[in-house]
């Protein structure tokens, strides 16, 4: 896993000083409160970590959840409290508040949307509980509200998808429809932007773009609507494999051949997507690595030990065409 590091020694020193100051004048924390002290509630040496997951919307998410649950185990020094927010921000905020009330040692979460986190992150900071972001970003201006953000560069992923489309179809005047991820989420915003910038200046035209909320069912429904509204679609750009797989169903139901009559480009490279690519129903996939558990465990341990951590850990992604998918499938982990 390749990483980009931004030094933050000064920042760490500053937030440590801020925490000390906070402890000295705190009137709300009861005497002997162990919130954030390293053994909250468990009575042993395990690190209690509250993780608020987005939901169970996609194959990518299932692989991500498995990675987190398989890594943050008691054998590895963790007591994991896991909750599924069913793609709703209010559920995530509630889960984070409950982790604060329980006095966990660390809170980690994958924010369903980018905006609206400052208040609850301030509450965690006031309680002295460090927060680690995984997978998706927040748009908070105050970077002291979290310790580290571990995840892929979604703008780059969108660019890689757009570059492949430009390399293969520029000059043919093709018409593209876009299946966007969850409205307001970092991967939907960034992948759209990256794709648009990569095809800028070509004769490739995005004729329609709507959210399919990262699910197979909504991807299918939105694609059905696209097919009814337009009879000149050449290519689908789906922000994840699952929506691309839903689009395949809609295209086949309309009597067309996915991968031939209508080309498909997606992001994620999870097993079902890679199989469809190997079968020729998807034409190109940009990877998004969901195996974030080991990095999360590493960063959480360092934060608890008082060590400084990288503010941003960028997970490196590859891309696959049909031949590469056939070669990769037998040993693919997710
Ligand atoms: O691409 C999609 C999932 O946030 C990177 O969320 C993640 C995205 C992933 O639902 O399949």
Tab-separated table of N, CA and C in Angstrom, residues 22-155:
chain	number	residue	atom	x	y	z
A	22	UNK	N	-7.604	21.542	28.492
A	22	UNK	CA	-9.008	21.164	28.609
A	22	UNK	C	-9.241	20.376	29.898
A	23	UNK	N	-8.318	19.400	30.152
A	23	UNK	CA	-8.447	18.569	31.351
A	23	UNK	C	-8.381	19.420	32.608
A	24	UNK	N	-7.511	20.413	32.593
A	24	UNK	CA	-7.291	21.233	33.786
A	24	UNK	C	-8.525	22.042	34.161
A	25	UNK	N	-9.313	22.467	33.150
A	25	UNK	CA	-10.429	23.325	33.514
A	25	UNK	C	-11.783	22.634	33.310
A	26	UNK	N	-11.720	21.314	33.044
A	26	UNK	CA	-12.984	20.604	32.805
A	26	UNK	C	-13.793	20.482	34.090
A	27	UNK	N	-15.091	20.776	34.000
A	27	UNK	CA	-15.940	20.618	35.179
A	27	UNK	C	-16.929	19.476	34.983
A	28	UNK	N	-17.048	18.991	33.745
A	28	UNK	CA	-18.084	17.985	33.475
A	28	UNK	C	-17.604	16.554	33.699
A	29	UNK	N	-16.307	16.279	33.413
A	29	UNK	CA	-15.843	14.903	33.547
A	29	UNK	C	-15.773	14.512	35.016
A	30	UNK	N	-16.405	13.385	35.413
A	30	UNK	CA	-16.369	12.973	36.808
A	30	UNK	C	-14.958	12.591	37.235
A	31	UNK	N	-14.676	12.745	38.544
A	31	UNK	CA	-13.362	12.376	39.091
A	31	UNK	C	-13.038	10.943	38.693
A	32	UNK	N	-11.833	10.728	38.198
A	32	UNK	CA	-11.423	9.365	37.848
A	32	UNK	C	-12.017	8.875	36.538
A	33	UNK	N	-12.659	9.763	35.801
A	33	UNK	CA	-13.225	9.359	34.513
A	33	UNK	C	-12.117	8.813	33.626
A	34	UNK	N	-12.383	7.705	32.971
A	34	UNK	CA	-11.318	7.125	32.156
A	34	UNK	C	-11.551	7.323	30.660
A	35	UNK	N	-12.441	8.247	30.306
A	35	UNK	CA	-12.669	8.483	28.879
A	35	UNK	C	-11.359	8.824	28.191
A	36	UNK	N	-11.002	8.040	27.203
A	36	UNK	CA	-9.809	8.353	26.419
A	36	UNK	C	-8.509	7.931	27.083
A	37	UNK	N	-8.572	7.243	28.214
A	37	UNK	CA	-7.340	6.940	28.923
A	37	UNK	C	-6.705	5.633	28.492
A	38	UNK	N	-7.360	4.846	27.688
A	38	UNK	CA	-6.724	3.640	27.186
A	38	UNK	C	-7.342	2.359	27.699
A	39	UNK	N	-8.202	2.430	28.707
A	39	UNK	CA	-8.813	1.188	29.185
A	39	UNK	C	-10.290	1.383	29.510
A	40	UNK	N	-10.928	2.314	28.803
A	40	UNK	CA	-12.306	2.666	29.126
A	40	UNK	C	-13.235	1.468	29.170
A	41	UNK	N	-13.785	1.236	30.303
A	41	UNK	CA	-14.866	0.274	30.423
A	41	UNK	C	-14.476	-1.188	30.322
A	42	UNK	N	-13.347	-1.519	29.744
A	42	UNK	CA	-13.082	-2.923	29.468
A	42	UNK	C	-12.348	-3.624	30.607
A	43	UNK	N	-11.662	-2.851	31.444
A	43	UNK	CA	-10.990	-3.441	32.590
A	43	UNK	C	-9.748	-4.228	32.209
A	44	UNK	N	-9.378	-4.247	30.924
A	44	UNK	CA	-8.145	-4.901	30.511
A	44	UNK	C	-7.381	-3.932	29.607
A	45	UNK	N	-6.397	-4.465	28.890
A	45	UNK	CA	-5.556	-3.567	28.108
A	45	UNK	C	-6.028	-3.346	26.677
A	46	UNK	N	-7.201	-3.858	26.368
A	46	UNK	CA	-7.691	-3.700	25.002
A	46	UNK	C	-8.021	-2.239	24.711
A	47	UNK	N	-7.822	-1.841	23.472
A	47	UNK	CA	-8.232	-0.503	23.027
A	47	UNK	C	-9.697	-0.602	22.594
A	48	UNK	N	-10.561	0.141	23.268
A	48	UNK	CA	-11.972	0.126	22.885
A	48	UNK	C	-12.174	1.113	21.747
A	49	UNK	N	-12.646	0.596	20.597
A	49	UNK	CA	-12.807	1.450	19.426
A	49	UNK	C	-14.248	1.368	18.916
A	50	UNK	N	-14.874	2.516	18.798
A	50	UNK	CA	-16.231	2.567	18.245
A	50	UNK	C	-16.141	2.876	16.771
A	51	UNK	N	-16.701	2.001	15.921
A	51	UNK	CA	-16.636	2.229	14.472
A	51	UNK	C	-18.040	2.391	13.903
A	52	UNK	N	-18.303	3.529	13.282
A	52	UNK	CA	-19.598	3.747	12.629
A	52	UNK	C	-19.434	3.578	11.118
A	53	UNK	N	-19.984	2.480	10.622
A	53	UNK	CA	-19.887	2.171	9.185
A	53	UNK	C	-21.026	2.845	8.427
A	54	UNK	N	-20.785	3.162	7.138
A	54	UNK	CA	-21.801	3.801	6.288
A	54	UNK	C	-23.065	2.948	6.186
A	55	UNK	N	-22.869	1.682	5.838
A	55	UNK	CA	-24.021	0.807	5.604
A	55	UNK	C	-23.555	-0.508	5.032
A	56	UNK	N	-24.399	-1.122	4.213
A	56	UNK	CA	-24.067	-2.391	3.556
A	56	UNK	C	-24.510	-2.293	2.103
A	57	UNK	N	-24.199	-1.135	1.487
A	57	UNK	CA	-24.763	-0.818	0.176
A	57	UNK	C	-24.102	-1.514	-1.006
A	58	UNK	N	-22.888	-2.028	-0.836
A	58	UNK	CA	-22.156	-2.518	-2.009
A	58	UNK	C	-21.196	-3.643	-1.644
A	59	UNK	N	-20.674	-4.308	-2.671
A	59	UNK	CA	-19.651	-5.325	-2.462
A	59	UNK	C	-18.403	-4.722	-1.828
A	60	UNK	N	-18.084	-3.490	-2.241
A	60	UNK	CA	-16.934	-2.783	-1.663
A	60	UNK	C	-17.128	-2.640	-0.145
A	61	UNK	N	-18.344	-2.225	0.240
A	61	UNK	CA	-18.605	-1.986	1.668
A	61	UNK	C	-18.501	-3.284	2.460
A	62	UNK	N	-18.992	-4.386	1.875
A	62	UNK	CA	-18.924	-5.688	2.558
A	62	UNK	C	-17.461	-6.066	2.791
A	63	UNK	N	-16.611	-5.844	1.788
A	63	UNK	CA	-15.184	-6.172	1.924
A	63	UNK	C	-14.512	-5.268	2.953
A	64	UNK	N	-14.927	-4.006	2.986
A	64	UNK	CA	-14.375	-3.036	3.939
A	64	UNK	C	-14.747	-3.417	5.379
A	65	UNK	N	-16.017	-3.775	5.571
A	65	UNK	CA	-16.486	-4.184	6.908
A	65	UNK	C	-15.733	-5.429	7.376
A	66	UNK	N	-15.559	-6.392	6.465
A	66	UNK	CA	-14.857	-7.633	6.828
A	66	UNK	C	-13.414	-7.317	7.233
A	67	UNK	N	-12.761	-6.435	6.476
A	67	UNK	CA	-11.379	-6.077	6.787
A	67	UNK	C	-11.288	-5.466	8.188
A	68	UNK	N	-12.242	-4.596	8.514
A	68	UNK	CA	-12.223	-3.937	9.823
A	68	UNK	C	-12.516	-4.941	10.937
A	69	UNK	N	-13.530	-5.785	10.728
A	69	UNK	CA	-13.886	-6.754	11.771
A	69	UNK	C	-12.812	-7.826	11.940
A	70	UNK	N	-12.142	-8.201	10.850
A	70	UNK	CA	-11.096	-9.232	10.938
A	70	UNK	C	-9.815	-8.694	11.576
A	71	UNK	N	-9.625	-7.376	11.514
A	71	UNK	CA	-8.371	-6.804	12.025
A	71	UNK	C	-8.489	-6.298	13.452
A	72	UNK	N	-9.635	-5.660	13.770
A	72	UNK	CA	-9.772	-5.053	15.100
A	72	UNK	C	-10.333	-6.086	16.085
A	73	UNK	N	-9.533	-7.114	16.320
A	73	UNK	CA	-9.949	-8.236	17.168
A	73	UNK	C	-9.260	-8.151	18.530
A	74	UNK	N	-9.758	-8.949	19.482
A	74	UNK	CA	-9.146	-8.986	20.814
A	74	UNK	C	-7.701	-9.481	20.721
A	75	UNK	N	-7.432	-10.458	19.852
A	75	UNK	CA	-6.059	-10.984	19.692
A	75	UNK	C	-5.115	-9.880	19.241
A	76	UNK	N	-5.690	-8.915	18.513
A	76	UNK	CA	-4.869	-7.819	17.999
A	76	UNK	C	-4.930	-6.591	18.923
A	77	UNK	N	-5.562	-6.757	20.110
A	77	UNK	CA	-5.539	-5.673	21.101
A	77	UNK	C	-6.748	-4.739	21.084
A	78	UNK	N	-7.830	-5.136	20.411
A	78	UNK	CA	-8.989	-4.228	20.308
A	78	UNK	C	-10.276	-4.836	20.850
A	79	UNK	N	-11.107	-3.951	21.388
A	79	UNK	CA	-12.497	-4.295	21.694
A	79	UNK	C	-13.325	-3.425	20.742
A	80	UNK	N	-13.828	-4.035	19.661
A	80	UNK	CA	-14.519	-3.282	18.604
A	80	UNK	C	-16.011	-3.189	18.868
A	81	UNK	N	-16.517	-1.959	18.856
A	81	UNK	CA	-17.968	-1.728	18.880
A	81	UNK	C	-18.335	-1.227	17.489
A	82	UNK	N	-19.131	-2.019	16.765
A	82	UNK	CA	-19.394	-1.740	15.355
A	82	UNK	C	-20.861	-1.405	15.150
A	83	UNK	N	-21.141	-0.350	14.387
A	83	UNK	CA	-22.548	-0.087	14.059
A	83	UNK	C	-22.696	0.293	12.585
A	84	UNK	N	-23.840	-0.073	12.016
A	84	UNK	CA	-24.160	0.135	10.603
A	84	UNK	C	-25.196	1.250	10.520
A	85	UNK	N	-24.862	2.355	9.825
A	85	UNK	CA	-25.739	3.538	9.803
A	85	UNK	C	-26.787	3.512	8.686
A	86	UNK	N	-26.810	2.429	7.929
A	86	UNK	CA	-27.800	2.309	6.849
A	86	UNK	C	-27.845	3.550	5.954
A	87	UNK	N	-26.672	4.055	5.636
A	87	UNK	CA	-26.483	5.199	4.719
A	87	UNK	C	-27.175	6.478	5.200
A	88	UNK	N	-27.387	6.603	6.517
A	88	UNK	CA	-28.041	7.823	7.041
A	88	UNK	C	-27.100	8.560	7.985
A	89	UNK	N	-26.890	9.858	7.707
A	89	UNK	CA	-25.992	10.652	8.535
A	89	UNK	C	-26.488	10.743	9.974
A	90	UNK	N	-27.817	10.882	10.164
A	90	UNK	CA	-28.321	11.018	11.542
A	90	UNK	C	-28.003	9.769	12.370
A	91	UNK	N	-28.006	8.593	11.730
A	91	UNK	CA	-27.647	7.366	12.459
A	91	UNK	C	-26.173	7.378	12.849
A	92	UNK	N	-25.334	7.923	11.961
A	92	UNK	CA	-23.903	7.981	12.289
A	92	UNK	C	-23.650	8.941	13.441
A	93	UNK	N	-24.331	10.080	13.410
A	93	UNK	CA	-24.143	11.061	14.487
A	93	UNK	C	-24.589	10.462	15.820
A	94	UNK	N	-25.709	9.743	15.775
A	94	UNK	CA	-26.209	9.088	16.989
A	94	UNK	C	-25.204	8.044	17.506
A	95	UNK	N	-24.643	7.265	16.582
A	95	UNK	CA	-23.670	6.234	16.978
A	95	UNK	C	-22.436	6.884	17.604
A	96	UNK	N	-21.956	7.971	17.001
A	96	UNK	CA	-20.758	8.646	17.523
A	96	UNK	C	-21.050	9.209	18.918
A	97	UNK	N	-22.240	9.798	19.075
A	97	UNK	CA	-22.614	10.334	20.408
A	97	UNK	C	-22.653	9.207	21.432
A	98	UNK	N	-23.149	8.055	21.017
A	98	UNK	CA	-23.224	6.948	21.959
A	98	UNK	C	-21.820	6.444	22.312
A	99	UNK	N	-20.900	6.435	21.352
A	99	UNK	CA	-19.510	6.045	21.667
A	99	UNK	C	-18.872	7.049	22.626
A	100	UNK	N	-19.204	8.337	22.441
A	100	UNK	CA	-18.668	9.360	23.363
A	100	UNK	C	-19.208	9.093	24.768
A	101	UNK	N	-20.524	8.832	24.856
A	101	UNK	CA	-21.155	8.593	26.163
A	101	UNK	C	-20.556	7.359	26.842
A	102	UNK	N	-20.207	6.342	26.031
A	102	UNK	CA	-19.615	5.122	26.596
A	102	UNK	C	-18.154	5.323	26.995
A	103	UNK	N	-17.559	6.414	26.558
A	103	UNK	CA	-16.151	6.679	26.891
A	103	UNK	C	-15.187	5.737	26.207
A	104	UNK	N	-15.433	5.429	24.928
A	104	UNK	CA	-14.477	4.572	24.201
A	104	UNK	C	-13.125	5.277	24.113
A	105	UNK	N	-12.099	4.510	23.743
A	105	UNK	CA	-10.754	5.094	23.628
A	105	UNK	C	-10.566	5.842	22.319
A	106	UNK	N	-11.133	5.298	21.240
A	106	UNK	CA	-10.984	5.882	19.906
A	106	UNK	C	-12.316	5.744	19.167
A	107	UNK	N	-12.629	6.734	18.345
A	107	UNK	CA	-13.777	6.630	17.455
A	107	UNK	C	-13.250	6.644	16.029
A	108	UNK	N	-13.770	5.725	15.190
A	108	UNK	CA	-13.427	5.755	13.769
A	108	UNK	C	-14.735	5.712	13.002
A	109	UNK	N	-14.771	6.378	11.867
A	109	UNK	CA	-15.969	6.277	11.030
A	109	UNK	C	-15.690	6.659	9.602
A	110	UNK	N	-16.583	6.169	8.731
A	110	UNK	CA	-16.528	6.472	7.312
A	110	UNK	C	-17.727	7.371	7.029
A	111	UNK	N	-17.509	8.685	6.918
A	111	UNK	CA	-18.638	9.618	6.835
A	111	UNK	C	-19.458	9.469	5.548
A	112	UNK	N	-20.748	9.198	5.710
A	112	UNK	CA	-21.598	8.951	4.539
A	112	UNK	C	-21.603	10.136	3.583
A	113	UNK	N	-21.661	11.350	4.112
A	113	UNK	CA	-21.553	12.562	3.289
A	113	UNK	C	-20.408	13.421	3.838
A	114	UNK	N	-20.010	14.431	3.077
A	114	UNK	CA	-18.851	15.240	3.486
A	114	UNK	C	-19.161	16.294	4.551
A	115	UNK	N	-20.367	16.872	4.474
A	115	UNK	CA	-20.673	18.054	5.306
A	115	UNK	C	-21.422	17.716	6.591
A	116	UNK	N	-21.343	18.641	7.545
A	116	UNK	CA	-22.228	18.574	8.717
A	116	UNK	C	-21.660	17.802	9.902
A	117	UNK	N	-20.336	17.689	10.002
A	117	UNK	CA	-19.756	16.878	11.087
A	117	UNK	C	-19.158	17.702	12.211
A	118	UNK	N	-19.007	19.000	12.025
A	118	UNK	CA	-18.227	19.788	12.988
A	118	UNK	C	-18.740	19.669	14.426
A	119	UNK	N	-20.060	19.749	14.602
A	119	UNK	CA	-20.610	19.755	15.969
A	119	UNK	C	-20.262	18.464	16.706
A	120	UNK	N	-20.506	17.318	16.073
A	120	UNK	CA	-20.266	16.052	16.778
A	120	UNK	C	-18.765	15.793	16.947
A	121	UNK	N	-17.955	16.257	15.990
A	121	UNK	CA	-16.503	16.110	16.136
A	121	UNK	C	-15.980	16.980	17.275
A	122	UNK	N	-16.590	18.159	17.437
A	122	UNK	CA	-16.232	19.021	18.585
A	122	UNK	C	-16.568	18.311	19.899
A	123	UNK	N	-17.707	17.616	19.925
A	123	UNK	CA	-18.111	16.898	21.146
A	123	UNK	C	-17.078	15.819	21.496
A	124	UNK	N	-16.610	15.100	20.463
A	124	UNK	CA	-15.588	14.060	20.703
A	124	UNK	C	-14.302	14.691	21.212
A	125	UNK	N	-13.929	15.811	20.623
A	125	UNK	CA	-12.693	16.505	21.022
A	125	UNK	C	-12.787	16.976	22.480
A	126	UNK	N	-13.945	17.538	22.817
A	126	UNK	CA	-14.153	18.010	24.188
A	126	UNK	C	-14.062	16.854	25.185
A	127	UNK	N	-14.525	15.674	24.763
A	127	UNK	CA	-14.458	14.497	25.636
A	127	UNK	C	-13.066	13.875	25.639
A	128	UNK	N	-12.161	14.402	24.821
A	128	UNK	CA	-10.793	13.871	24.776
A	128	UNK	C	-10.684	12.558	24.030
A	129	UNK	N	-11.639	12.274	23.128
A	129	UNK	CA	-11.598	11.009	22.381
A	129	UNK	C	-11.121	11.282	20.953
A	130	UNK	N	-9.982	10.695	20.581
A	130	UNK	CA	-9.473	10.920	19.226
A	130	UNK	C	-10.348	10.258	18.161
A	131	UNK	N	-10.438	10.898	17.002
A	131	UNK	CA	-11.254	10.397	15.892
A	131	UNK	C	-10.357	10.111	14.686
A	132	UNK	N	-10.598	8.961	14.061
A	132	UNK	CA	-9.870	8.600	12.831
A	132	UNK	C	-10.906	8.427	11.718
A	133	UNK	N	-10.678	9.085	10.594
A	133	UNK	CA	-11.576	8.932	9.443
A	133	UNK	C	-11.051	7.815	8.552
A	134	UNK	N	-11.952	6.939	8.098
A	134	UNK	CA	-11.538	5.935	7.120
A	134	UNK	C	-12.405	6.079	5.879
A	135	UNK	N	-11.832	5.798	4.724
A	135	UNK	CA	-12.519	5.711	3.439
A	135	UNK	C	-12.970	7.066	2.880
A	136	UNK	N	-13.891	7.768	3.567
A	136	UNK	CA	-14.438	9.013	3.015
A	136	UNK	C	-14.034	10.226	3.862
A	137	UNK	N	-13.918	11.366	3.189
A	137	UNK	CA	-13.467	12.591	3.850
A	137	UNK	C	-14.630	13.407	4.410
A	138	UNK	N	-14.306	14.343	5.319
A	138	UNK	CA	-15.250	15.379	5.753
A	138	UNK	C	-14.740	16.711	5.190
A	139	UNK	N	-15.636	17.693	5.069
A	139	UNK	CA	-15.174	18.983	4.533
A	139	UNK	C	-14.902	20.000	5.639
A	140	UNK	N	-14.738	19.533	6.887
A	140	UNK	CA	-14.455	20.433	8.010
A	140	UNK	C	-13.163	21.208	7.755
A	141	UNK	N	-13.186	22.503	8.045
A	141	UNK	CA	-11.993	23.331	7.857
A	141	UNK	C	-10.971	23.067	8.957
A	142	UNK	N	-11.473	22.706	10.151
A	142	UNK	CA	-10.609	22.526	11.315
A	142	UNK	C	-10.040	21.104	11.337
A	143	UNK	N	-8.795	20.956	10.910
A	143	UNK	CA	-8.199	19.620	10.808
A	143	UNK	C	-7.815	19.029	12.159
A	144	UNK	N	-7.923	19.833	13.231
A	144	UNK	CA	-7.611	19.264	14.552
A	144	UNK	C	-8.787	18.432	15.072
A	145	UNK	N	-9.907	18.418	14.313
A	145	UNK	CA	-11.071	17.645	14.749
A	145	UNK	C	-10.883	16.139	14.541
A	146	UNK	N	-9.853	15.760	13.770
A	146	UNK	CA	-9.557	14.329	13.595
A	146	UNK	C	-8.054	14.137	13.513
A	147	UNK	N	-7.625	12.891	13.824
A	147	UNK	CA	-6.188	12.596	13.873
A	147	UNK	C	-5.625	12.290	12.505
A	148	UNK	N	-6.403	11.497	11.732
A	148	UNK	CA	-5.865	11.002	10.466
A	148	UNK	C	-7.018	10.619	9.548
A	149	UNK	N	-6.777	10.674	8.262
A	149	UNK	CA	-7.762	10.229	7.276
A	149	UNK	C	-7.083	9.216	6.363
A	150	UNK	N	-7.616	7.972	6.404
A	150	UNK	CA	-7.064	6.857	5.625
A	150	UNK	C	-8.019	6.538	4.477
A	151	UNK	N	-7.579	6.662	3.239
A	151	UNK	CA	-8.469	6.304	2.129
A	151	UNK	C	-7.884	6.652	0.779
A	152	UNK	N	-8.599	6.266	-0.266
A	152	UNK	CA	-8.131	6.464	-1.640
A	152	UNK	C	-8.291	7.909	-2.090
A	153	UNK	N	-7.622	8.231	-3.203
A	153	UNK	CA	-7.771	9.535	-3.853
A	153	UNK	C	-8.878	9.390	-4.909
A	154	UNK	N	-10.082	9.826	-4.561
A	154	UNK	CA	-11.236	9.592	-5.438
A	154	UNK	C	-11.208	10.453	-6.707
A	155	UNK	N	-10.596	11.640	-6.618
A	155	UNK	CA	-10.478	12.470	-7.828
A	155	UNK	C	-9.619	11.726	-8.847
